[in-house]
Amino acid sequence: MSTSDRPDIFDVDDRVRAGSSSQIPDMPSYREHWSRAEADPDGYWLAQAKQRVRWRKQPTRGLEGDFWSIREAPISWFADGELNVTESCLDRQLERRADKTAILWEGDEPGDVRTLTYAQLHEQVCRCANALVELGLKPGERVIIYMGMVPEAAIAMLACARVGAVHSVVFGGFSAEAVRDRVRDCGASIVITQDVGKRGGKHIPLKATIDTALEGERGVETVLVYQRDPAVTVNMQAGRDVWWHEQVDPASPTHEAAPRRAEDPLFVLYTSGSTGQPKGLVHSCGGYLTWVAYTHALTFDLREDDVYACMADIGWITGHSYIVYGPLCNGATSLMFESIPTYPDVDRYWDMVARHGITVFYTAPTAIRTLAAHGEAPVRKHDLSSLRVLGTVGEPIDPVAWRWYYDAVGQGRCAIVDTWWQTETGGHCITPIAPATPEKPGSATLPMPGIIPSLVNDEGREIVGPGQGRLCIEHPWPGLARTVWGDHARYVATYFAMFAGRYFTGDGCRRDADGYYWITGRVDDVLNVSGHRMGTAEFESALIAIDDIAEAAVVGYPHAVKGQGVYAYVVLQPACTDEAGAIQRAHAAVRSSIGAHARIDRLQIVPGLPKTRSGKCMRRILRKIAEGEPDKLGDVSTLADPSVVEVIVRGAEALRKP
Ligand code: WTA
């Protein structure tokens, strides 16, 4: 594709290209790799697995199983391989990178910095692994990690992996109730947490939340507590709670890693779907590590002296794949950030870029939109000349925010990689590969080698060439989550029942005449608020659990900064006379059932929901009203009571008025 005569296509500056040793430096090699991975997936991925991962026993088997027979048996990759992922991430790095910084940590207060070299990280992980064994942890058992962004969170994850246990990190914003659900669902025996988290100058009471979550729970025998702030006092329950500095610090700094089979689970990560109950996606050791190492190296054109900074939280998949496992497997310096982009001021990111000489910077469109609203002056205060690649993840980035990132932050010379992927996919699936792929603002561009996307219409027929439909993937790749913890039938029903033989992503997507993909957002009942994935059903079940509320329906609507906002339609019980109190209780219920990051932006009390005569709530109508398009409701004649729509429309208009 010639890009010179196409104003919609951005090709990178030659300065960005210089010095790359990427396997995919240009489009001909991209096409060559993609075709090879399509024609001979086993050969291609066995070679990548060998090159990027350290194995105890090299695999000789590639893919087994397919999307047609996935109901009977999960797919597998590298089934006869054996490894411990920490030997790729740590032990191997000691040979050439012992004194290289593995984790560069910046705390909540600017300049509060800690560095851990690969040798030091290795030692800390071994100590923590020994401590966990001492506490009785056995291979295969589950550990819940509920922490803030401190290096010890990564150490805890790696220590679990080292002993062959399965970690499940729960984002530190989740409520006690949400933590309890996850503890129960995965049957965790140990919880690792910290006294308090620090974010934006505030304390987050992580240990206190764990105490509430574990009230009356008998499965968890031990809570290991890292002390972030000695000035804070927390309650330590005798016989259950132990301090990190008393258990981990004195432990031996060497630990023989437990061998795992490639298909053994590395971690479980819960994510929202279309029911009220989050599901625990299970990722494998061998396939996952191969996929995240491969995609991390290629997408970002990773180089030995990079200072790589991903701003995600390790409670989400982006933190797992692109702060911990991918970067460490690639021997990179990975920055971990405890704070938020606006603390203490809106130039915090750019201040860090200049101070640390960050070369690759990866964040979410929400953060970009928030910062863009403050103009270019905070960016211009800092020297950003170290930057080479800028990434985004988590939600569609609109062309305006894209241009701001490109012009103001990248100063027109950085590659922008808009990476589309999901908790389920393990790592990047549709993304530019820097510096090879010419970019189009707002498009995630082209599929990774190994990814064969397809667009399917409502009838399940595949769309050929340009068009719009539901995004599916045709063939298994190594990073795909293998199952839902304890519920393989749900895994099959969620991803493989809609279109037989295909993985259905839940996203809508358009493909243009150049074969570029444009993600249009979720087509199921999943919301994406500030890049955080939440189920409308989770909100609804929290709302209807309170006595004042008879019915509730929650939908998303476009929000200038958050991408999507949360819109709740609530029907009160006839006996409820205290509307203001009910609204307050509704907000509190969502907070205590999901967490502080889940907030209803607009709550409208309605006399009833628009239902068909058979009692089905027509969410399409509620979505259109929330989107501010009451003139596009379509046919409402099938409703049991069409007049309710008029009342809802008027109420919505009143709510929008400031
Ligand atoms: C959305 C986050 C557009 C999408 C890694 C997907 C995106 C969901 C992009 C997964 C992108 C993620 N462009 N949409 N570059 N990246 N999404 O599981 O709707 O938290 O299905 O994984 O985020 O969210 P999850």
XYZ file of C-alpha atoms and ligand atoms in Angstrom:
683
model
C 0.000 0.000 0.000
C 1.459 3.347 -0.948
C 0.840 5.840 1.803
C 2.251 9.033 0.342
C -0.941 9.989 -1.482
C -3.290 8.941 1.330
C -3.905 11.682 3.906
C -5.816 9.201 6.069
C -2.775 6.959 6.485
C 0.147 7.707 8.785
C 3.525 6.206 8.094
C 6.191 6.449 10.762
C 9.162 8.711 10.662
C 12.429 7.063 9.575
C 13.936 8.052 12.923
C 11.467 5.673 14.587
C 12.460 2.909 12.210
C 16.204 3.316 12.763
C 17.705 0.821 15.168
C 14.882 -1.716 14.998
C 15.861 -5.345 15.050
C 12.261 -6.479 14.877
C 11.312 -9.708 13.156
C 8.624 -7.640 11.453
C 10.252 -4.361 10.361
C 8.033 -3.694 7.337
C 4.817 -4.689 5.602
C 6.290 -7.372 3.312
C 7.650 -9.193 6.356
C 4.344 -8.691 8.174
C 2.526 -10.369 5.289
C 5.096 -13.114 5.134
C 4.745 -13.867 8.874
C 0.960 -13.708 8.768
C 0.801 -16.125 5.834
C 3.246 -18.516 7.437
C 1.281 -18.558 10.697
C -1.898 -19.218 8.719
C -0.459 -21.955 6.501
C 1.512 -23.790 9.197
C 0.373 -22.696 12.673
C 2.116 -25.582 14.432
C 5.455 -24.929 12.772
C 5.213 -21.186 13.262
C 4.236 -21.248 16.940
C 6.521 -24.105 17.958
C 9.400 -22.028 16.575
C 8.207 -18.896 18.441
C 7.735 -20.892 21.650
C 11.263 -22.233 21.367
C 12.776 -18.837 20.633
C 10.953 -16.794 23.292
C 10.365 -19.126 26.220
C 12.716 -21.238 28.340
C 11.421 -24.771 28.581
C 12.344 -27.590 30.918
C 11.124 -29.868 28.181
C 10.752 -28.478 24.677
C 7.297 -29.064 23.210
C 6.978 -31.048 20.016
C 3.192 -30.822 19.781
C 1.456 -27.695 18.503
C -2.281 -27.133 18.485
C -4.644 -29.884 19.536
C -8.398 -29.489 19.277
C -10.418 -26.909 17.386
C -13.395 -24.574 17.792
C -15.793 -27.250 16.507
C -15.010 -29.780 19.208
C -14.317 -27.300 21.997
C -17.444 -28.367 23.869
C -15.969 -31.830 24.399
C -12.394 -30.743 25.105
C -10.557 -27.430 25.529
C -7.939 -26.671 22.902
C -4.292 -27.085 23.837
C -0.961 -25.807 22.624
C 2.455 -27.358 23.273
C 0.838 -30.139 25.348
C 4.039 -32.126 25.887
C 6.103 -29.079 26.900
C 7.197 -28.444 30.473
C 8.288 -25.166 31.999
C 7.995 -22.808 34.896
C 7.189 -19.351 33.545
C 9.407 -17.680 36.155
C 12.472 -19.357 34.649
C 11.760 -17.447 31.428
C 11.002 -14.223 33.295
C 13.757 -14.369 35.920
C 16.375 -17.156 35.991
C 17.148 -16.871 32.292
C 17.573 -13.094 32.564
C 20.302 -13.527 35.199
C 22.647 -14.783 32.492
C 22.816 -11.453 30.644
C 20.656 -8.992 32.534
C 21.267 -9.610 36.236
C 21.956 -5.920 36.898
C 19.426 -4.543 34.432
C 16.382 -2.899 35.988
C 13.448 -5.271 35.740
C 10.869 -3.221 37.631
C 11.100 0.542 37.814
C 8.503 1.635 40.322
C 7.138 5.130 40.720
C 5.014 5.627 43.829
C 2.053 7.860 44.410
C 4.262 10.859 45.208
C 6.364 12.033 42.236
C 9.973 10.942 42.552
C 9.226 8.207 45.110
C 11.107 5.638 43.031
C 12.277 2.068 43.623
C 14.222 -0.083 41.216
C 14.520 -3.842 41.270
C 17.159 -5.423 39.052
C 16.523 -8.846 37.599
C 18.829 -10.303 40.277
C 16.918 -8.550 43.043
C 13.525 -9.455 41.611
C 14.606 -13.077 41.299
C 15.672 -13.059 44.932
C 12.436 -11.460 46.143
C 10.296 -13.883 44.172
C 12.242 -16.823 45.627
C 11.797 -15.485 49.161
C 8.084 -15.035 48.615
C 7.777 -18.505 47.052
C 9.527 -20.047 50.067
C 7.255 -18.131 52.412
C 4.160 -19.353 50.560
C 5.365 -22.959 50.723
C 6.000 -22.470 54.425
C 2.416 -21.251 54.756
C 1.262 -24.491 53.200
C 0.635 -23.497 49.571
C 0.710 -26.436 47.162
C 0.923 -26.559 43.355
C -2.455 -26.074 41.730
C -3.981 -24.248 44.719
C -5.459 -20.772 44.219
C -4.270 -17.513 45.727
C -6.231 -14.267 45.622
C -4.021 -11.188 45.265
C -5.760 -7.967 46.294
C -3.139 -5.239 46.211
C -2.305 -1.823 44.871
C 0.399 -1.059 42.356
C 3.478 -1.997 44.380
C 6.331 -4.224 43.168
C 5.246 -6.768 45.780
C 2.083 -7.382 43.754
C 4.194 -8.547 40.801
C 6.443 -10.469 43.200
C 3.383 -12.216 44.638
C 2.135 -13.191 41.166
C 5.524 -14.558 40.163
C 5.944 -16.362 43.495
C 2.637 -18.172 42.954
C 3.807 -19.128 39.474
C 7.135 -20.291 40.909
C 5.498 -22.795 43.258
C 3.014 -23.851 40.590
C 0.016 -22.285 42.293
C -2.677 -20.365 40.402
C -3.057 -16.668 41.162
C -6.172 -14.627 40.769
C -5.546 -10.915 41.022
C -8.568 -8.860 42.002
C -8.410 -5.169 41.107
C -8.000 -3.077 44.284
C -11.152 -1.072 43.540
C -13.486 -4.046 43.941
C -15.744 -4.174 46.993
C -15.661 -6.765 49.786
C -18.670 -8.498 48.267
C -16.996 -8.767 44.873
C -13.798 -10.090 46.486
C -15.795 -12.677 48.463
C -17.489 -13.941 45.280
C -14.097 -14.439 43.656
C -12.527 -16.075 46.713
C -15.409 -18.541 46.765
C -15.567 -19.166 43.057
C -11.906 -20.115 42.747
C -11.689 -21.756 46.184
C -8.657 -19.742 47.300
C -6.703 -20.928 50.349
C -4.450 -17.875 50.694
C -5.082 -14.167 50.206
C -2.221 -11.724 49.664
C -3.003 -8.089 50.341
C -1.501 -4.930 51.831
C -2.444 -2.609 54.673
C -3.484 0.279 52.436
C -3.128 1.215 48.812
C -2.075 4.738 47.832
C -3.599 6.499 44.883
C -3.856 10.172 44.166
C -2.941 11.112 47.744
C -5.661 8.890 49.187
C -5.491 5.704 51.207
C -7.398 2.670 49.971
C -8.253 0.330 52.861
C -7.302 -2.951 51.191
C -6.776 -5.005 54.363
C -10.012 -3.779 55.932
C -11.884 -4.763 52.779
C -10.350 -8.241 52.930
C -11.425 -8.538 56.576
C -15.018 -7.806 55.575
C -14.819 -10.103 52.563
C -13.594 -13.019 54.672
C -16.077 -12.634 57.523
C -17.561 -16.067 58.053
C -15.552 -17.602 55.191
C -13.740 -20.769 56.166
C -11.746 -21.644 53.046
C -9.019 -19.017 53.460
C -6.504 -20.088 56.068
C -3.882 -17.400 55.635
C -3.766 -13.723 54.771
C -0.310 -12.413 53.914
C -0.139 -8.646 54.409
C 2.431 -6.344 52.828
C 3.026 -3.166 54.806
C 2.868 -0.151 52.501
C 2.691 2.459 55.233
C 4.012 1.738 58.748
C 2.088 4.752 60.042
C -1.188 2.976 59.345
C -2.556 0.482 61.853
C -4.581 -2.441 60.630
C -6.271 -5.244 62.439
C -4.272 -8.501 62.272
C -6.291 -11.602 63.060
C -4.254 -14.019 65.170
C -3.766 -17.414 63.562
C -4.738 -16.146 60.110
C -2.883 -12.950 59.253
C 0.881 -12.724 58.791
C 3.075 -9.790 57.851
C 5.044 -9.905 54.621
C 8.128 -8.444 56.332
C 8.057 -11.169 58.981
C 7.335 -14.056 56.619
C 8.910 -13.149 53.281
C 11.939 -11.001 54.147
C 13.706 -13.639 56.292
C 12.963 -16.500 53.850
C 15.720 -18.071 51.749
C 16.589 -16.163 48.529
C 16.728 -19.294 46.409
C 13.859 -21.509 45.393
C 13.745 -24.395 42.963
C 10.892 -23.642 40.558
C 8.154 -26.275 40.280
C 7.884 -27.767 36.796
C 4.497 -27.285 35.150
C 2.951 -28.709 32.035
C 2.370 -26.160 29.283
C -1.386 -26.487 29.706
C -1.439 -26.166 33.502
C -3.264 -23.005 34.559
C -1.038 -19.997 35.278
C -3.800 -17.726 36.508
C -7.503 -17.088 36.698
C -8.727 -13.572 35.958
C -12.335 -12.590 36.491
C -14.098 -10.458 33.939
C -17.605 -9.232 33.283
C -19.991 -10.774 30.842
C -23.679 -10.654 30.184
C -24.745 -12.240 33.481
C -24.502 -10.851 37.016
C -21.769 -13.350 37.849
C -18.236 -12.559 36.620
C -16.396 -15.458 35.055
C -12.869 -16.603 35.808
C -10.957 -16.942 32.577
C -8.176 -19.508 32.852
C -4.868 -18.866 31.126
C -2.263 -21.521 30.471
C 1.467 -21.442 31.245
C 3.071 -22.248 27.877
C 0.702 -20.823 25.295
C -0.024 -17.639 27.243
C 3.635 -16.856 27.871
C 4.525 -17.454 24.220
C 1.720 -15.160 23.078
C 2.440 -12.277 25.451
C 6.194 -12.403 24.840
C 5.679 -12.482 21.073
C 3.102 -9.696 20.948
C 4.925 -7.501 23.461
C 8.151 -7.684 21.470
C 6.529 -7.120 18.083
C 3.782 -4.589 18.708
C 6.104 -2.193 20.523
C 9.235 -2.965 18.468
C 10.924 -3.670 21.799
C 14.636 -2.847 22.079
C 17.177 -3.774 24.733
C 17.565 -0.289 26.173
C 13.874 0.587 26.167
C 12.243 2.080 29.222
C 8.834 0.556 28.760
C 5.890 2.003 30.704
C 2.387 0.553 30.798
C -0.022 2.614 32.908
C -2.574 -0.149 33.509
C -3.337 -1.727 36.863
C -2.180 -5.296 37.406
C -5.741 -6.104 38.463
C -6.675 -6.165 34.769
C -5.378 -8.337 31.953
C -3.272 -5.488 30.539
C -1.258 -5.425 33.752
C -0.793 -9.202 33.711
C 0.300 -9.428 30.091
C 2.054 -6.125 29.518
C 3.475 -5.063 32.880
C 4.477 -8.439 34.266
C 4.670 -11.500 32.027
C 5.376 -10.109 28.531
C 7.996 -7.511 29.501
C 9.822 -9.748 32.000
C 9.885 -12.686 29.599
C 11.461 -10.287 27.095
C 14.019 -8.992 29.623
C 12.623 -5.457 29.458
C 12.634 -2.677 32.021
C 8.979 -2.400 33.008
C 7.698 0.676 34.799
C 5.014 0.224 37.428
C 3.009 3.278 38.406
C 1.119 3.508 41.688
C -0.748 6.758 41.078
C -3.140 8.368 38.601
C -2.463 10.629 35.595
C -3.826 13.745 37.297
C -1.937 13.548 40.600
C -0.565 15.828 41.826
C -1.135 17.565 38.510
C -2.208 16.851 34.951
C 1.391 16.692 33.713
C 2.276 13.645 35.830
C 2.694 11.272 32.864
C 4.875 13.686 30.929
C 6.946 14.483 33.986
C 7.609 10.731 34.338
C 8.446 10.336 30.658
C 11.100 13.033 30.978
C 12.507 11.887 34.345
C 12.762 8.204 33.434
C 13.480 8.607 29.722
C 10.476 6.477 28.799
C 10.678 5.185 25.222
C 7.480 3.136 24.952
C 4.360 4.456 26.645
C 1.089 2.521 26.843
C -2.157 3.882 28.253
C -5.942 3.988 27.760
C -7.952 6.390 25.563
C -9.798 7.619 28.667
C -6.551 8.953 30.112
C -5.679 10.569 26.788
C -9.074 12.289 26.576
C -8.826 13.456 30.183
C -5.397 14.949 29.616
C -6.193 16.373 26.177
C -8.950 18.416 27.813
C -6.202 20.344 29.629
C -4.534 21.376 26.393
C -0.934 21.111 25.253
C 0.731 23.361 27.832
C 1.230 20.600 30.472
C 2.781 18.384 27.762
C 5.089 21.115 26.464
C 6.563 21.664 29.916
C 8.536 18.420 29.548
C 11.141 16.940 27.252
C 9.402 14.019 25.552
C 12.105 13.338 22.981
C 12.791 9.861 24.417
C 9.392 8.567 23.254
C 9.330 6.283 20.232
C 6.149 4.185 20.447
C 2.796 5.185 21.965
C 0.167 2.565 22.671
C -3.517 2.572 23.564
C -5.754 -0.185 24.850
C -9.124 -0.953 26.361
C -11.641 0.951 24.268
C -11.985 2.524 20.856
C -9.919 5.677 20.469
C -11.657 8.373 18.476
C -9.641 10.073 15.729
C -9.561 13.367 17.667
C -7.916 11.838 20.730
C -5.650 9.814 18.424
C -4.456 12.994 16.691
C -3.793 14.679 20.025
C -1.719 11.708 21.183
C 0.157 11.679 17.878
C 0.738 15.441 17.583
C 0.986 16.732 21.150
C 2.582 13.753 22.904
C 4.343 12.018 20.023
C 5.288 15.297 18.379
C 4.425 13.764 15.036
C 7.302 11.296 15.064
C 6.117 8.313 17.150
C 4.359 5.182 16.062
C 0.873 4.845 17.559
C -0.279 1.314 18.300
C -4.014 1.021 18.962
C -4.087 -2.507 20.383
C -7.376 -4.406 20.279
C -7.668 -7.465 22.487
C -9.506 -8.867 25.514
C -9.053 -10.666 28.826
C -9.984 -13.794 26.893
C -7.425 -13.350 24.121
C -4.443 -13.103 26.500
C -2.657 -10.525 24.359
C -2.892 -8.259 21.314
C -4.937 -9.618 18.412
C -5.590 -6.680 16.090
C -2.986 -3.957 16.280
C -0.404 -2.047 14.338
C 3.071 -3.510 14.614
C 5.548 -0.688 15.163
C 7.073 0.565 12.980
C 5.810 -1.613 10.132
C 2.082 -0.913 9.948
C 0.872 2.378 8.467
C -1.771 3.682 10.865
C -5.202 5.174 10.413
C -6.449 7.245 13.347
C -9.218 5.274 15.068
C -8.436 1.907 13.497
C -6.784 -1.013 15.304
C -5.493 -1.778 11.786
C -4.537 -5.387 11.003
C -4.484 -8.806 12.680
C -1.432 -10.225 14.413
C 0.071 -13.261 12.726
C -1.969 -16.199 14.012
C -5.193 -14.196 14.146
C -7.757 -14.755 11.411
C -10.617 -12.319 12.062
C -14.001 -12.639 10.437
C -17.067 -10.434 10.403
C -20.381 -12.210 10.675
C -23.836 -10.771 10.114
C -26.878 -11.344 12.335
C -27.788 -14.480 10.415
C -24.368 -15.959 11.056
C -23.127 -15.493 7.490
C -19.573 -14.331 6.976
C -19.078 -10.945 5.335
C -16.433 -10.956 2.640
C -14.471 -7.784 1.860
C -15.454 -4.389 3.262
C -18.438 -4.400 5.618
C -19.618 -4.339 9.193
C -20.626 -7.152 11.527
C -19.823 -9.057 14.662
C -16.142 -9.696 15.151
C -15.120 -13.346 15.377
C -11.803 -15.179 15.207
C -11.518 -18.290 13.091
C -8.658 -20.347 14.439
C -7.170 -20.986 17.914
C -4.010 -19.054 18.827
C -1.687 -19.840 21.761
C -2.870 -17.013 24.046
C -6.599 -17.810 24.083
C -8.065 -18.476 27.559
C -8.724 -22.204 27.725
C -11.867 -22.297 29.818
C -13.912 -20.599 32.525
C -12.807 -21.728 35.966
C -15.067 -24.573 37.061
C -17.561 -24.036 34.245
C -16.464 -25.142 30.809
C -20.076 -25.196 29.614
C -20.323 -21.465 30.293
C -17.134 -20.870 28.330
C -18.574 -22.728 25.357
C -21.968 -21.019 25.668
C -20.426 -17.535 25.888
C -17.893 -17.686 23.089
C -18.670 -20.573 20.762
C -22.433 -21.048 20.721
C -23.422 -17.901 18.828
C -21.495 -18.864 15.689
C -20.486 -22.512 15.505
C -16.808 -23.089 14.854
C -15.866 -19.466 15.613
C -14.743 -17.541 18.672
C -17.191 -14.651 19.123
C -15.575 -11.587 20.686
C -18.692 -9.652 21.738
C -17.501 -6.656 19.689
C -18.906 -5.059 16.593
C -16.437 -4.153 13.874
C -16.084 -2.634 10.414
C -13.542 -3.628 7.783
C -12.588 -1.054 5.172
C -11.396 -1.433 1.602
C -7.749 -1.696 2.755
C -8.671 -4.601 5.053
C -8.274 -2.411 8.158
C -10.429 -3.180 11.208
C -12.407 -0.508 13.087
C -13.846 -1.710 16.398
C -17.267 -0.147 16.968
C -17.763 -1.332 20.567
C -19.556 -4.120 22.388
C -22.670 -5.593 20.865
C -23.572 -7.528 24.022
C -24.534 -6.353 27.511
C -21.014 -5.426 28.501
C -20.160 -1.799 29.258
C -16.761 -0.271 28.791
C -16.429 2.632 31.196
C -13.040 4.346 31.218
C -11.636 1.152 29.736
C -13.082 -0.863 32.647
C -15.253 -3.732 31.611
C -18.523 -4.090 33.524
C -21.707 -6.050 32.965
C -25.056 -4.279 32.889
C -26.432 -7.353 34.688
C -24.016 -6.772 37.578
C -25.478 -3.288 38.072
C -29.024 -4.554 37.712
C -28.654 -7.334 40.250
C -27.136 -4.875 42.738
C -30.068 -2.501 42.218
C -32.951 -4.936 42.454
C -31.463 -6.394 45.630
C -32.621 -3.304 47.546
C -36.105 -3.203 48.947
C -37.159 0.129 47.424
C -36.519 -1.007 43.870
C -38.945 -3.139 41.907
C -37.122 -3.253 38.587
C -34.012 -1.841 36.976
C -32.450 -1.750 33.528
C -28.938 -0.466 32.912
C -27.482 0.577 29.563
C -24.451 2.482 28.320
C -24.427 5.867 26.599
C -21.639 7.848 24.908
C -19.580 9.816 27.420
C -17.027 12.430 26.293
C -14.273 11.363 28.685
C -15.145 7.877 29.914
C -16.080 6.522 26.504
C -19.257 5.079 27.958
C -21.325 6.244 30.879
C -23.692 4.121 32.971
C -27.390 4.926 32.645
C -29.815 3.281 35.070
C -33.586 3.213 34.669
C -35.157 2.378 37.993
C -38.743 1.479 38.872
C -39.502 2.054 42.551
C -41.765 -0.176 44.628
C -45.253 1.337 44.865
C -44.857 1.576 48.641
C -41.642 3.606 48.428
C -42.267 7.235 49.354
C -38.708 8.437 49.874
C -37.361 8.886 46.345
C -34.199 10.758 47.333
C -33.347 8.109 49.925
C -33.940 5.331 47.403
C -31.583 6.985 44.915
C -28.907 7.242 47.579
C -29.343 3.601 48.503
C -29.147 2.644 44.837
C -25.727 4.293 44.454
C -24.518 2.730 47.690
C -25.720 -0.713 46.602
C -23.703 -0.578 43.388
C -20.653 0.565 45.290
C -20.874 -2.221 47.826
C -21.767 -4.919 45.341
C -19.182 -4.079 42.645
C -16.786 -1.400 43.861
C -15.835 2.252 43.841
C -14.894 2.176 40.141
C -18.487 1.273 39.219
C -20.651 4.372 39.336
C -24.009 5.172 37.868
C -23.672 8.431 35.915
C -27.361 8.970 35.291
C -30.168 7.473 37.303
C -33.708 7.982 36.095
C -36.771 6.974 38.098
C -39.371 5.671 35.652
C -42.944 4.456 36.137
C -42.230 1.241 34.231
C -39.857 -0.330 31.703
C -40.795 -0.656 28.033
C -41.850 -4.281 27.780
C -43.312 -6.424 25.066
C -46.579 -8.201 25.735
C -44.588 -11.281 26.626
C -42.781 -9.264 29.310
C -39.388 -8.823 27.630
C -37.723 -5.492 28.333
C -36.803 -3.752 25.072
C -33.343 -2.501 25.895
C -32.868 -1.139 22.391
C -35.416 1.572 23.226
C -33.727 2.393 26.525
C -30.366 2.587 24.788
C -31.656 5.043 22.189
C -33.192 7.243 24.872
C -29.965 7.176 26.906
C -28.012 8.059 23.760
C -30.215 11.138 23.368
C -31.849 9.875 20.178
C -35.537 9.532 21.109
C -36.477 10.169 17.485
C -34.786 6.902 16.472
C -36.740 4.503 18.662
C -38.174 2.540 15.769
C -41.352 0.546 16.151
C -42.793 0.687 19.669
C -46.221 -0.710 18.765
C -45.361 -4.173 20.053
C -45.026 -2.805 23.573
C -47.582 -3.761 26.180
C -47.878 -0.081 27.137
C -46.401 2.246 24.476
C -47.298 5.333 26.521
C -44.543 4.566 29.044
C -41.969 5.444 26.383
C -43.189 9.018 26.164
C -42.886 9.450 29.916
C -39.352 8.003 29.889
C -38.303 10.287 27.011
C -39.566 13.376 28.862
C -37.875 12.293 32.080
C -34.606 11.696 30.231
C -34.698 15.188 28.733
C -35.244 16.694 32.160
C -32.334 14.662 33.543
C -29.973 15.904 30.829
C -30.672 19.554 31.610
C -27.948 20.871 33.907
C -12.576 -3.201 24.237
C -8.807 -5.166 27.708
C -11.509 -0.769 20.728
C -13.369 -4.199 23.401
C -7.495 -5.477 26.979
C -13.027 -5.515 24.056
C -11.101 -2.115 22.546
C -12.930 -5.145 25.507
C -9.706 -2.019 22.327
C -12.058 -6.069 26.297
C -9.253 -1.210 21.238
C -10.078 -3.298 24.033
N -10.189 -0.614 20.473
N -11.987 -1.508 21.742
N -7.970 -1.028 20.978
N -9.104 -2.765 23.277
N -11.283 -2.905 23.615
O -11.297 -7.777 28.665
O -14.740 -3.898 23.528
O -10.888 -5.582 29.839
O -14.008 -6.507 23.834
O -9.497 -6.344 27.920
O -12.378 -3.821 25.498
O -11.880 -5.599 27.607
P -10.915 -6.352 28.604
